[in-house]
mmCIF file of C-alpha atoms and ligand atoms in Angstrom:
data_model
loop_
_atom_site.group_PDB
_atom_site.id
_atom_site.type_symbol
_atom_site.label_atom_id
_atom_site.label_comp_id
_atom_site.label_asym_id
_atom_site.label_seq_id
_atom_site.Cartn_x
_atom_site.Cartn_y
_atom_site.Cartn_z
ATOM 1 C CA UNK J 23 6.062 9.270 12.400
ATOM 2 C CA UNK J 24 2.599 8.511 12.203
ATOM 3 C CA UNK J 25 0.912 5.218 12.184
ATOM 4 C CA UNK J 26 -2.672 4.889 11.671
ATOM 5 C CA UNK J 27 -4.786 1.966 12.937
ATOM 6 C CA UNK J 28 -8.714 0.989 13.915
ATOM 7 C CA UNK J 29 -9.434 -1.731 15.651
ATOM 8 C CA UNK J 30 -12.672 -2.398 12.805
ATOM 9 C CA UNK J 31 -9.443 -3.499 10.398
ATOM 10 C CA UNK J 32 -9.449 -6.526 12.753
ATOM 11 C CA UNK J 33 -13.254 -7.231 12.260
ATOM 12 C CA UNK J 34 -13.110 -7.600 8.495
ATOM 13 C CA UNK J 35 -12.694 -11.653 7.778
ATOM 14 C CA UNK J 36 -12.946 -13.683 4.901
ATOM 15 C CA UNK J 37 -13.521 -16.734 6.720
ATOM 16 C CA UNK J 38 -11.332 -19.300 8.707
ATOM 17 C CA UNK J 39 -7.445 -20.308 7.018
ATOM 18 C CA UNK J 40 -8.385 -16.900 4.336
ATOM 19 C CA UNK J 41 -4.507 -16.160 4.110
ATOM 20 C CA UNK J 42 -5.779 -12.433 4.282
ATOM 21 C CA UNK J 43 -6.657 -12.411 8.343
ATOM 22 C CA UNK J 44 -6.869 -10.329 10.991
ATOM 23 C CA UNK J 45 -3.934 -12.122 12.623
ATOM 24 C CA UNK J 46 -1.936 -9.961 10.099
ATOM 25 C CA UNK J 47 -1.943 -6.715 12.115
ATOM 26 C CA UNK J 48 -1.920 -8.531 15.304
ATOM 27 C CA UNK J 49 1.257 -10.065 14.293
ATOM 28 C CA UNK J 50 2.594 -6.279 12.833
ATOM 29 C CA UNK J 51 1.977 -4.717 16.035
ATOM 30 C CA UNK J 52 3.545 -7.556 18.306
ATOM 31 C CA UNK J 53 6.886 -7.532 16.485
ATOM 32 C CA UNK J 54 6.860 -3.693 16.426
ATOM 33 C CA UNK J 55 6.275 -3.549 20.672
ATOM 34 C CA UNK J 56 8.917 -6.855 20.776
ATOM 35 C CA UNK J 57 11.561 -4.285 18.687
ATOM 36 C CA UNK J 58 10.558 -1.375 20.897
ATOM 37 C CA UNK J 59 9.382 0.547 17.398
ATOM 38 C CA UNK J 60 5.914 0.746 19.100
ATOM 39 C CA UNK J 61 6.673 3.500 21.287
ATOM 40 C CA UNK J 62 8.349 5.760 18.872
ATOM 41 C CA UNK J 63 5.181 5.677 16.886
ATOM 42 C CA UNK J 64 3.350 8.267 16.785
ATOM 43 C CA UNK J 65 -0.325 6.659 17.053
ATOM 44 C CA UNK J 66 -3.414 7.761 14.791
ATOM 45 C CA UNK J 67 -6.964 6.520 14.755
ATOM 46 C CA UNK J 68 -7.975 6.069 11.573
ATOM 47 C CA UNK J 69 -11.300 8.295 10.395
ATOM 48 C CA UNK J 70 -14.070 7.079 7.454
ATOM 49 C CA UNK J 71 -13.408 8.210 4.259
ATOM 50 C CA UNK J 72 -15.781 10.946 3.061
ATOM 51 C CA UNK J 73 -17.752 8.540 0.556
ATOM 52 C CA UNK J 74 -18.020 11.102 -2.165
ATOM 53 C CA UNK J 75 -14.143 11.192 -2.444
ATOM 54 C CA UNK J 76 -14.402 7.304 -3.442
ATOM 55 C CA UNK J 77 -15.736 8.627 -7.013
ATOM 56 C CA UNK J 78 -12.627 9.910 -7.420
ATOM 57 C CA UNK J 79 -11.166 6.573 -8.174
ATOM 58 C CA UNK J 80 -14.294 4.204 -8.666
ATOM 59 C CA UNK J 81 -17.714 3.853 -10.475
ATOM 60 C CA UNK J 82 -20.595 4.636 -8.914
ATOM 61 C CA UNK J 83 -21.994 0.868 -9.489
ATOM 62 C CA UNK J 84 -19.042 -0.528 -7.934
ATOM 63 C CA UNK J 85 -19.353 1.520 -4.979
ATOM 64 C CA UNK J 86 -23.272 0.459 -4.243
ATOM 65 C CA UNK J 87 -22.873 -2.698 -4.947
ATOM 66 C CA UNK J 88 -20.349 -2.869 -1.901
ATOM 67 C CA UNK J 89 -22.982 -0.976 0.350
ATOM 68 C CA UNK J 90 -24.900 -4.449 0.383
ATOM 69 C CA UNK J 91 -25.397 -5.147 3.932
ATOM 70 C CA UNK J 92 -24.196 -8.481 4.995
ATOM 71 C CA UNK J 93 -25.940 -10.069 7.738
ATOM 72 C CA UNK J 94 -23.687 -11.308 10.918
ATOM 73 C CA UNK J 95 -21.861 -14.385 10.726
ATOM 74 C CA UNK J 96 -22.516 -14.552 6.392
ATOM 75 C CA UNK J 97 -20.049 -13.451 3.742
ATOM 76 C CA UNK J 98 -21.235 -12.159 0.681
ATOM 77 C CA UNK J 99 -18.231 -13.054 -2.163
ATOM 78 C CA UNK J 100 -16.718 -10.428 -4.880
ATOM 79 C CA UNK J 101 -14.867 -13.374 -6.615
ATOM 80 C CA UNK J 102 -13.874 -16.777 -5.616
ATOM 81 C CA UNK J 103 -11.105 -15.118 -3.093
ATOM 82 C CA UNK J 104 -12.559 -12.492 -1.297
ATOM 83 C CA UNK J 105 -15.184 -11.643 0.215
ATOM 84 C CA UNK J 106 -17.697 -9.582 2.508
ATOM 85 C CA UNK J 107 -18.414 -9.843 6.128
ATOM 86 C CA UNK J 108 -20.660 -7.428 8.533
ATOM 87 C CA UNK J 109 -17.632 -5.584 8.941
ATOM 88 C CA UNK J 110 -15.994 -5.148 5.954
ATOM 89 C CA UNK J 111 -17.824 -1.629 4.048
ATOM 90 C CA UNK J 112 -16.528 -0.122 7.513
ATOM 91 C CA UNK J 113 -13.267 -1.341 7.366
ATOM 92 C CA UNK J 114 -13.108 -0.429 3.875
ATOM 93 C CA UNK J 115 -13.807 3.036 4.454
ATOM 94 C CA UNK J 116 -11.561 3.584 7.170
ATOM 95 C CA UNK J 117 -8.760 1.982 5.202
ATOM 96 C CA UNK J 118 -9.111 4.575 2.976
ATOM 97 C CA UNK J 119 -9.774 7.237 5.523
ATOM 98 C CA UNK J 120 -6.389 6.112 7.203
ATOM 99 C CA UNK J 121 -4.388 7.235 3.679
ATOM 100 C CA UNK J 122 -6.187 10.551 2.837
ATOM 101 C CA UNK J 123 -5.645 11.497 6.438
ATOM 102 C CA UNK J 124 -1.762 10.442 6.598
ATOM 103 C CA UNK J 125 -1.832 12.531 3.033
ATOM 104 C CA UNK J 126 -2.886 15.317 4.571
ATOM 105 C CA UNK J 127 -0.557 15.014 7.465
ATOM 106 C CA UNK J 128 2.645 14.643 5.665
ATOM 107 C CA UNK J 129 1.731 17.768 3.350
ATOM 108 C CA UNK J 130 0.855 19.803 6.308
ATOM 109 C CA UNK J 131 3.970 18.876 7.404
ATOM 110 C CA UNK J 132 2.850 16.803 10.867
ATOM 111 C CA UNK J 133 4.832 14.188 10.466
ATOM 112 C CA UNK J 134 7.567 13.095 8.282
ATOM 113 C CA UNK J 135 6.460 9.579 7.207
ATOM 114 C CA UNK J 136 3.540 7.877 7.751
ATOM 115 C CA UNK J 137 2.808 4.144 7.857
ATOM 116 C CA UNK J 138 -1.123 2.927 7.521
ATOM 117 C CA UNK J 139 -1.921 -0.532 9.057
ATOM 118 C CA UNK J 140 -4.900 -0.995 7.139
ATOM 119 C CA UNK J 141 -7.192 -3.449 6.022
ATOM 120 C CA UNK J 142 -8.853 -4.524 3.719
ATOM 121 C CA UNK J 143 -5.822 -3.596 1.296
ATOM 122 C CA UNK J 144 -6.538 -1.938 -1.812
ATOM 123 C CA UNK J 145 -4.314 -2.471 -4.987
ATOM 124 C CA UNK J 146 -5.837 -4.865 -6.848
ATOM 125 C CA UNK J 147 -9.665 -2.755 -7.029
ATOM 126 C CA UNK J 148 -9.974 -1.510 -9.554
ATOM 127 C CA UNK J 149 -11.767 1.164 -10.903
ATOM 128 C CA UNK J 150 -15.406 -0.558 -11.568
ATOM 129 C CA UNK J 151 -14.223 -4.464 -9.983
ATOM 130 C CA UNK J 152 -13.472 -5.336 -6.329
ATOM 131 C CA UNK J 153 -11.096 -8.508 -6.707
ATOM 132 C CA UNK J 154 -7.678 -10.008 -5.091
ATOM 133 C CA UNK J 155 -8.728 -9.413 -1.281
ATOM 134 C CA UNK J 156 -9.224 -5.706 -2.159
ATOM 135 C CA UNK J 157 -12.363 -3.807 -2.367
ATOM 136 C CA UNK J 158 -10.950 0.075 -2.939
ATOM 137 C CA UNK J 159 -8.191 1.226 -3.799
ATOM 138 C CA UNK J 160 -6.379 3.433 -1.221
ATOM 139 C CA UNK J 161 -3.344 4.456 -2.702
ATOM 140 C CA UNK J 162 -4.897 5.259 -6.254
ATOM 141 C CA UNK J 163 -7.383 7.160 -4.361
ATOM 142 C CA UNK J 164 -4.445 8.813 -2.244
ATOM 143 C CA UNK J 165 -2.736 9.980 -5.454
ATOM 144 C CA UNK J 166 -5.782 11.398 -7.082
ATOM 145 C CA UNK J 167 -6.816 13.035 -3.756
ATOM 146 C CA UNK J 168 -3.516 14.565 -3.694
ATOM 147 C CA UNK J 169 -3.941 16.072 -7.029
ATOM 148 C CA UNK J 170 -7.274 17.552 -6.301
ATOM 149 C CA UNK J 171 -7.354 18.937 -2.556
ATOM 150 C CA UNK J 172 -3.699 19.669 -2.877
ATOM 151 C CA UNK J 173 -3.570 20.520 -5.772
ATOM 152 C CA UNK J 174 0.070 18.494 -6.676
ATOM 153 C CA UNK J 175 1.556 17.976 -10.106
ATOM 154 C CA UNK J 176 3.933 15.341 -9.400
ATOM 155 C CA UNK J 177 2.668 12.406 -7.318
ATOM 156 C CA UNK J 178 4.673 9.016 -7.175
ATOM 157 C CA UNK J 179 3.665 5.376 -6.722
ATOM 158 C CA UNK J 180 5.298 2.682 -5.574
ATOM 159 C CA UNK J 181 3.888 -0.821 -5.403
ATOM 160 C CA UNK J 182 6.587 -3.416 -4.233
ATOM 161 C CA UNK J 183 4.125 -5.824 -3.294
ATOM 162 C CA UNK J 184 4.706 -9.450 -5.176
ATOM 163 C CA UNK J 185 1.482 -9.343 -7.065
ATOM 164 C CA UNK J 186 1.059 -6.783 -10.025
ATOM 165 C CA UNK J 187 -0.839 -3.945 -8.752
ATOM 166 C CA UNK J 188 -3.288 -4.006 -11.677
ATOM 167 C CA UNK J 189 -6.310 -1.729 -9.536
ATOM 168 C CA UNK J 190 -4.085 1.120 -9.375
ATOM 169 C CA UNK J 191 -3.078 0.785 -12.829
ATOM 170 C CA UNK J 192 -6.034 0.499 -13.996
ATOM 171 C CA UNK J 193 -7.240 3.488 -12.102
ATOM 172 C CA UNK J 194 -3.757 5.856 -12.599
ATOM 173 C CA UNK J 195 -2.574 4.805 -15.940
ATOM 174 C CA UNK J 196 -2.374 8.077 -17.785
ATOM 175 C CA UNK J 197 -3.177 9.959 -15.523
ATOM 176 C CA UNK J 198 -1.665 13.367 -16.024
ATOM 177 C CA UNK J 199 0.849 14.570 -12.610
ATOM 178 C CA UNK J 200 1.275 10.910 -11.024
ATOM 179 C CA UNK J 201 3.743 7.805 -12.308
ATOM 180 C CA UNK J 202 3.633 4.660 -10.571
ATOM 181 C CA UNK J 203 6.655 2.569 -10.440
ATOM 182 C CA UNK J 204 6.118 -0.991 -9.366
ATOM 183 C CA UNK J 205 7.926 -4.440 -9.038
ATOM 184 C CA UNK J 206 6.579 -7.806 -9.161
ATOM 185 C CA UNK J 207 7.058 -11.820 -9.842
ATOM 186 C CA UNK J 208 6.267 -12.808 -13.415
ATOM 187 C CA UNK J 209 3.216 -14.968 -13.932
ATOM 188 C CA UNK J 210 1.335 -14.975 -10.833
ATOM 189 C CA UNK J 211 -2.224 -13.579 -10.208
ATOM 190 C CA UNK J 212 -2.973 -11.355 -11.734
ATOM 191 C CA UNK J 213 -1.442 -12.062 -14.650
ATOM 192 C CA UNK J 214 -1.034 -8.302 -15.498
ATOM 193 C CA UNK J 215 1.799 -5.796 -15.739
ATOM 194 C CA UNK J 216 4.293 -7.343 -18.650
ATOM 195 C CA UNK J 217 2.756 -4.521 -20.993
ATOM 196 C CA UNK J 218 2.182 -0.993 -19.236
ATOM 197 C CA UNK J 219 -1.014 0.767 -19.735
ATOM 198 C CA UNK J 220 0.160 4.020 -19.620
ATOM 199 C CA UNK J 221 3.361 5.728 -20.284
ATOM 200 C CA UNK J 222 2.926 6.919 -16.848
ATOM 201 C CA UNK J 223 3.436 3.589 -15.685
ATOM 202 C CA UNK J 224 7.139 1.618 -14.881
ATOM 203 C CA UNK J 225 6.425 -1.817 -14.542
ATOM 204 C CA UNK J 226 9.299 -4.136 -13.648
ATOM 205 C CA UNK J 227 8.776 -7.646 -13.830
ATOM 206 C CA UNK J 228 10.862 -10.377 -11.639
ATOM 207 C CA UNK J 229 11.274 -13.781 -11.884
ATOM 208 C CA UNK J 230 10.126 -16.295 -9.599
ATOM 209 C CA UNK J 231 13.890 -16.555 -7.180
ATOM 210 C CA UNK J 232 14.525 -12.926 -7.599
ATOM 211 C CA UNK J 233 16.475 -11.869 -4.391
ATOM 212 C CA UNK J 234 18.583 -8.697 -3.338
ATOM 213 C CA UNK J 235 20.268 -8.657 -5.962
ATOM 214 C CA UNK J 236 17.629 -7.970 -7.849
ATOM 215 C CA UNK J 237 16.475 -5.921 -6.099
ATOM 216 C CA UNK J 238 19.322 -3.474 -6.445
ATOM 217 C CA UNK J 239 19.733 -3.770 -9.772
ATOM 218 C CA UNK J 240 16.344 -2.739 -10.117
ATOM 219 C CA UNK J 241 16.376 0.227 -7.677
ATOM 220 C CA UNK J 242 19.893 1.381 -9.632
ATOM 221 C CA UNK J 243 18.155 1.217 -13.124
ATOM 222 C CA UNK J 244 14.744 1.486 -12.926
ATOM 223 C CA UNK J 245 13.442 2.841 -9.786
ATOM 224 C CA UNK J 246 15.773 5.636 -8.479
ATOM 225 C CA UNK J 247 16.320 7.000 -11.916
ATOM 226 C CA UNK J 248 12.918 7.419 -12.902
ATOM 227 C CA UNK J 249 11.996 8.904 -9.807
ATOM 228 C CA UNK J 250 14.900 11.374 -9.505
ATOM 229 C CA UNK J 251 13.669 12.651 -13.141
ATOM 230 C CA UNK J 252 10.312 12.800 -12.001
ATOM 231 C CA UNK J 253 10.825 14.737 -9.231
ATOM 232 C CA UNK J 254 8.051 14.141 -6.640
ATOM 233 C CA UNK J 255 6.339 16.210 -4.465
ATOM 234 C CA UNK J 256 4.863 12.811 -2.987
ATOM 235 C CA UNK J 257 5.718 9.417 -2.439
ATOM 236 C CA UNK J 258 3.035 6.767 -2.088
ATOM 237 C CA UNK J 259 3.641 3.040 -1.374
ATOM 238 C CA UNK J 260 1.654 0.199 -1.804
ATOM 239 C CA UNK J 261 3.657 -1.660 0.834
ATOM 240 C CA UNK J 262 3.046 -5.029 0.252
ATOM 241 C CA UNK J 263 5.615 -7.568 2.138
ATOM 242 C CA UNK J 264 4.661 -10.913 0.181
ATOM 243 C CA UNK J 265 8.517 -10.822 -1.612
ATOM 244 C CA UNK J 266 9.392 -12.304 0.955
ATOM 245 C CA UNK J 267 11.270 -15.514 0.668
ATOM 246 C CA UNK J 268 8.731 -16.898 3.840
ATOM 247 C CA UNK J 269 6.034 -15.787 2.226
ATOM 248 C CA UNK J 270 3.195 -18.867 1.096
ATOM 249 C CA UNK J 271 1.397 -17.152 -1.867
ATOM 250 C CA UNK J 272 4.352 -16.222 -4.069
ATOM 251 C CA UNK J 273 8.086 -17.021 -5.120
ATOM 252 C CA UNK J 274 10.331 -14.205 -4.892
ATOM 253 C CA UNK J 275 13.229 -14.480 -2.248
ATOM 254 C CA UNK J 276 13.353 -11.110 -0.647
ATOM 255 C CA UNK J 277 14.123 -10.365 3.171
ATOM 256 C CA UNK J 278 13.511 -8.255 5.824
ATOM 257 C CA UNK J 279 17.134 -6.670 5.144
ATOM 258 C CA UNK J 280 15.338 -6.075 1.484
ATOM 259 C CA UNK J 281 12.711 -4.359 2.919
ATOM 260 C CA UNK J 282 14.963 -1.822 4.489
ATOM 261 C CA UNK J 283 17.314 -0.984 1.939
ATOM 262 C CA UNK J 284 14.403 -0.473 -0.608
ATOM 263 C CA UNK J 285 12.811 1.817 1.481
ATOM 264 C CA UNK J 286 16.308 3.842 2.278
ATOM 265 C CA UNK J 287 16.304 4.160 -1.315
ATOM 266 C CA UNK J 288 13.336 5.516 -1.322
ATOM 267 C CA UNK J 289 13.593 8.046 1.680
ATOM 268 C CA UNK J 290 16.644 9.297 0.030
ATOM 269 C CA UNK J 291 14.875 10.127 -3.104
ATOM 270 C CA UNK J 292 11.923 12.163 -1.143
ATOM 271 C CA UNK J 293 14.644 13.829 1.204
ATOM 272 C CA UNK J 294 15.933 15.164 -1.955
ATOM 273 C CA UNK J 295 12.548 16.665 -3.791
ATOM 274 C CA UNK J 296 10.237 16.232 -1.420
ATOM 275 C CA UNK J 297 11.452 16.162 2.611
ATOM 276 C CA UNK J 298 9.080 13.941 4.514
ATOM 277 C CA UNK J 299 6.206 13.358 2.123
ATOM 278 C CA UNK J 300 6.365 9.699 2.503
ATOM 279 C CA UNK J 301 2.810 7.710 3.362
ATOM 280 C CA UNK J 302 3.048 4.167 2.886
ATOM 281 C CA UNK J 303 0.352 1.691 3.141
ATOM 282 C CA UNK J 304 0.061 -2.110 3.937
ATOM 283 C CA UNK J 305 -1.117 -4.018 0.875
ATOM 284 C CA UNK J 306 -0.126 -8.233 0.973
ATOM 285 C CA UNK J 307 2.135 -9.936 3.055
ATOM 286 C CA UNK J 308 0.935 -13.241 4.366
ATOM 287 C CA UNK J 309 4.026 -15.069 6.295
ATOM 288 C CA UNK J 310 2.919 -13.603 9.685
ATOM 289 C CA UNK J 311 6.106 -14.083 11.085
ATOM 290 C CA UNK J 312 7.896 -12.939 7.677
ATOM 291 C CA UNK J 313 5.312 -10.068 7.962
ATOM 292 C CA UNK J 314 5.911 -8.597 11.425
ATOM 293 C CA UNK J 315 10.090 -8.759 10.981
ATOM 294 C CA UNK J 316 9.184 -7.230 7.063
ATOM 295 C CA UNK J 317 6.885 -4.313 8.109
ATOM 296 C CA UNK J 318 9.567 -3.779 11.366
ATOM 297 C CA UNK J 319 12.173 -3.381 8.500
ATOM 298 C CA UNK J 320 10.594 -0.522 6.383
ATOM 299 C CA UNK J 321 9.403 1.256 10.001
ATOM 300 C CA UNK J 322 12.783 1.695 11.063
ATOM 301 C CA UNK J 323 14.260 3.155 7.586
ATOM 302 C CA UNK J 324 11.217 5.261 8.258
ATOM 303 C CA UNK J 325 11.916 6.565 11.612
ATOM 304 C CA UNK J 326 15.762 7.479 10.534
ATOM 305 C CA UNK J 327 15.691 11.326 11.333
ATOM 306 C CA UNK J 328 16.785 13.239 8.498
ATOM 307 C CA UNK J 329 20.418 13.555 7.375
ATOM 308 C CA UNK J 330 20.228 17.252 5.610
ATOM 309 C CA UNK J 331 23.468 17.576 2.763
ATOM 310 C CA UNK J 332 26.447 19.424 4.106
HETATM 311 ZN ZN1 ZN G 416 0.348 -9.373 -2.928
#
């Protein structure tokens, strides 16, 4: 399977003890070469995003405001928790470079799944506001770009990251050919979620302890079923990993087992609609231990070969 990477997504900081760091993907990729996953990964640099594809998801004011330059060493603030270094536009765009080109991979059909080890992450921008660590939205933008270059009528979302993906719902909610199905804890930033904006949109709120069995309950009554009736020819996840019972910023109780038998349940779905159209992108997940075990999880449900019905 693919796995996209830069090192720029190391360059982008919001400052010293910013739970959002660098460390993040140094602790991903240590775990993965410590489980031996590295070397069965196929490895992608990641490629800017063609800017004019951003307008796709976000206002033009939005996107030159971010063009600011910020002068070495300074940080130029989007909201009281995030913020712009020198590096960040860059590592912005090849965040989002890192999806479209795993989209286009997976629908060419170069690799099965694809895993993007991006930063910033993206699901809290939303269309005209950076906020939440997150300046543009990659997976919106992924399922939009998917309906114009490839011209699909049934793109799916999921966002299992702790915090309610408001960006991308803000950005996707009905919107006609994509339904985003997402889980989160109740009452955390950002607050949104407990009313859907769109009837494209299948919110499912947790409480604050929610653990696996939650979590299959959910997948049983919510998840799996809307997805087998929407029948996708792509799957999209926000894959955020801050569930996690480890994790600092939230209060769910999810482990790395979790993280695996969600995403089984998911490659099951897409191995019966849509074989191998799978690209899944890094979103929270701030435990770096927690992280690197979570993010080993959902890479080895991904690299399971395919088990085609008898
Ligand atoms: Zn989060």
């Amino acid at each position: 399977m693919h796995f996209y990477s830069h090192p720029r997504f190391q360059d982008h900081s919001m400052g010293s003890g910013h739970p959002e760091c660098p460390e993040r993907l140094v602790a991903i990729e240590e775990t993965l070469k410590a489980r031996a996953l590295w070397p069965q990964l196929d490895h992608q640099v990641a490629k800017s995003v063609d800017i004019g594809l951003l307008e796709l998801a976000h206002a033009k004011d939005l996107l030159q405001r971010l063009t600011l330059p910020v002068a070495q060493g300074s940080y130029e603030f989007i909201d009281p928790d995030t913020c712009m270094n020198a590096h960040t536009y860059e590592a912005m765009l090849l965040a989002s470079g890192a999806v479209l080109q795993a989209v286009d991979a997976v629908l060419a059909g170069e690799t099965r799944h694809a895993f993007c080890a991006v930063r910033p992450p993206g699901h809290h921008a939303e269309r005209s506001s950076s906020m939440g660590f997150c300046f543009v939205n990659h997976i919106a933008l992924a399922a939009l770009y998917a309906r114009e270059k490839h011209k699909l009528t049934r793109v799916a979302v999921i966002d299992f990251d702790v915090h309610h993906g408001n960006g991308t719902e803000d950005i996707l909610a009905n919107e006609e050919g994509v339904l985003m199905v997402s889980s989160f804890q109740q009452g955390i930033y950002p607050g949104s979620g407990t009313r859907p904006r769109g009837t494209n949109m299948v919110n499912i709120p947790l409480q604050a302890g929610a653990d696996s069995a939650a979590i299959g309950s959910m997948l049983k009554n919510h998840w799996i079923p809307q997805l087998e009736a929407f029948e996708p020819q792509l799957l999209l996840i926000s894959a955020g990993f801050d569930a996690h019972r480890e994790d600092p910023l939230a209060g769910l109780a999810w482990t790395e087992d979790d993280y695996e038998q969600i995403t089984d349940a998911l490659v099951q779905v897409t191995d019966t609609f849509c074989p191998g159209r799978i690209v899944s992108s890094l979103e929270g997940g701030y435990c770096l231990d927690a992280l690197g075990r979570s993010v080993s999880s959902h890479i080895t449900s991904l690299l399971k070969p395919l088990v085609l019905a008898a």
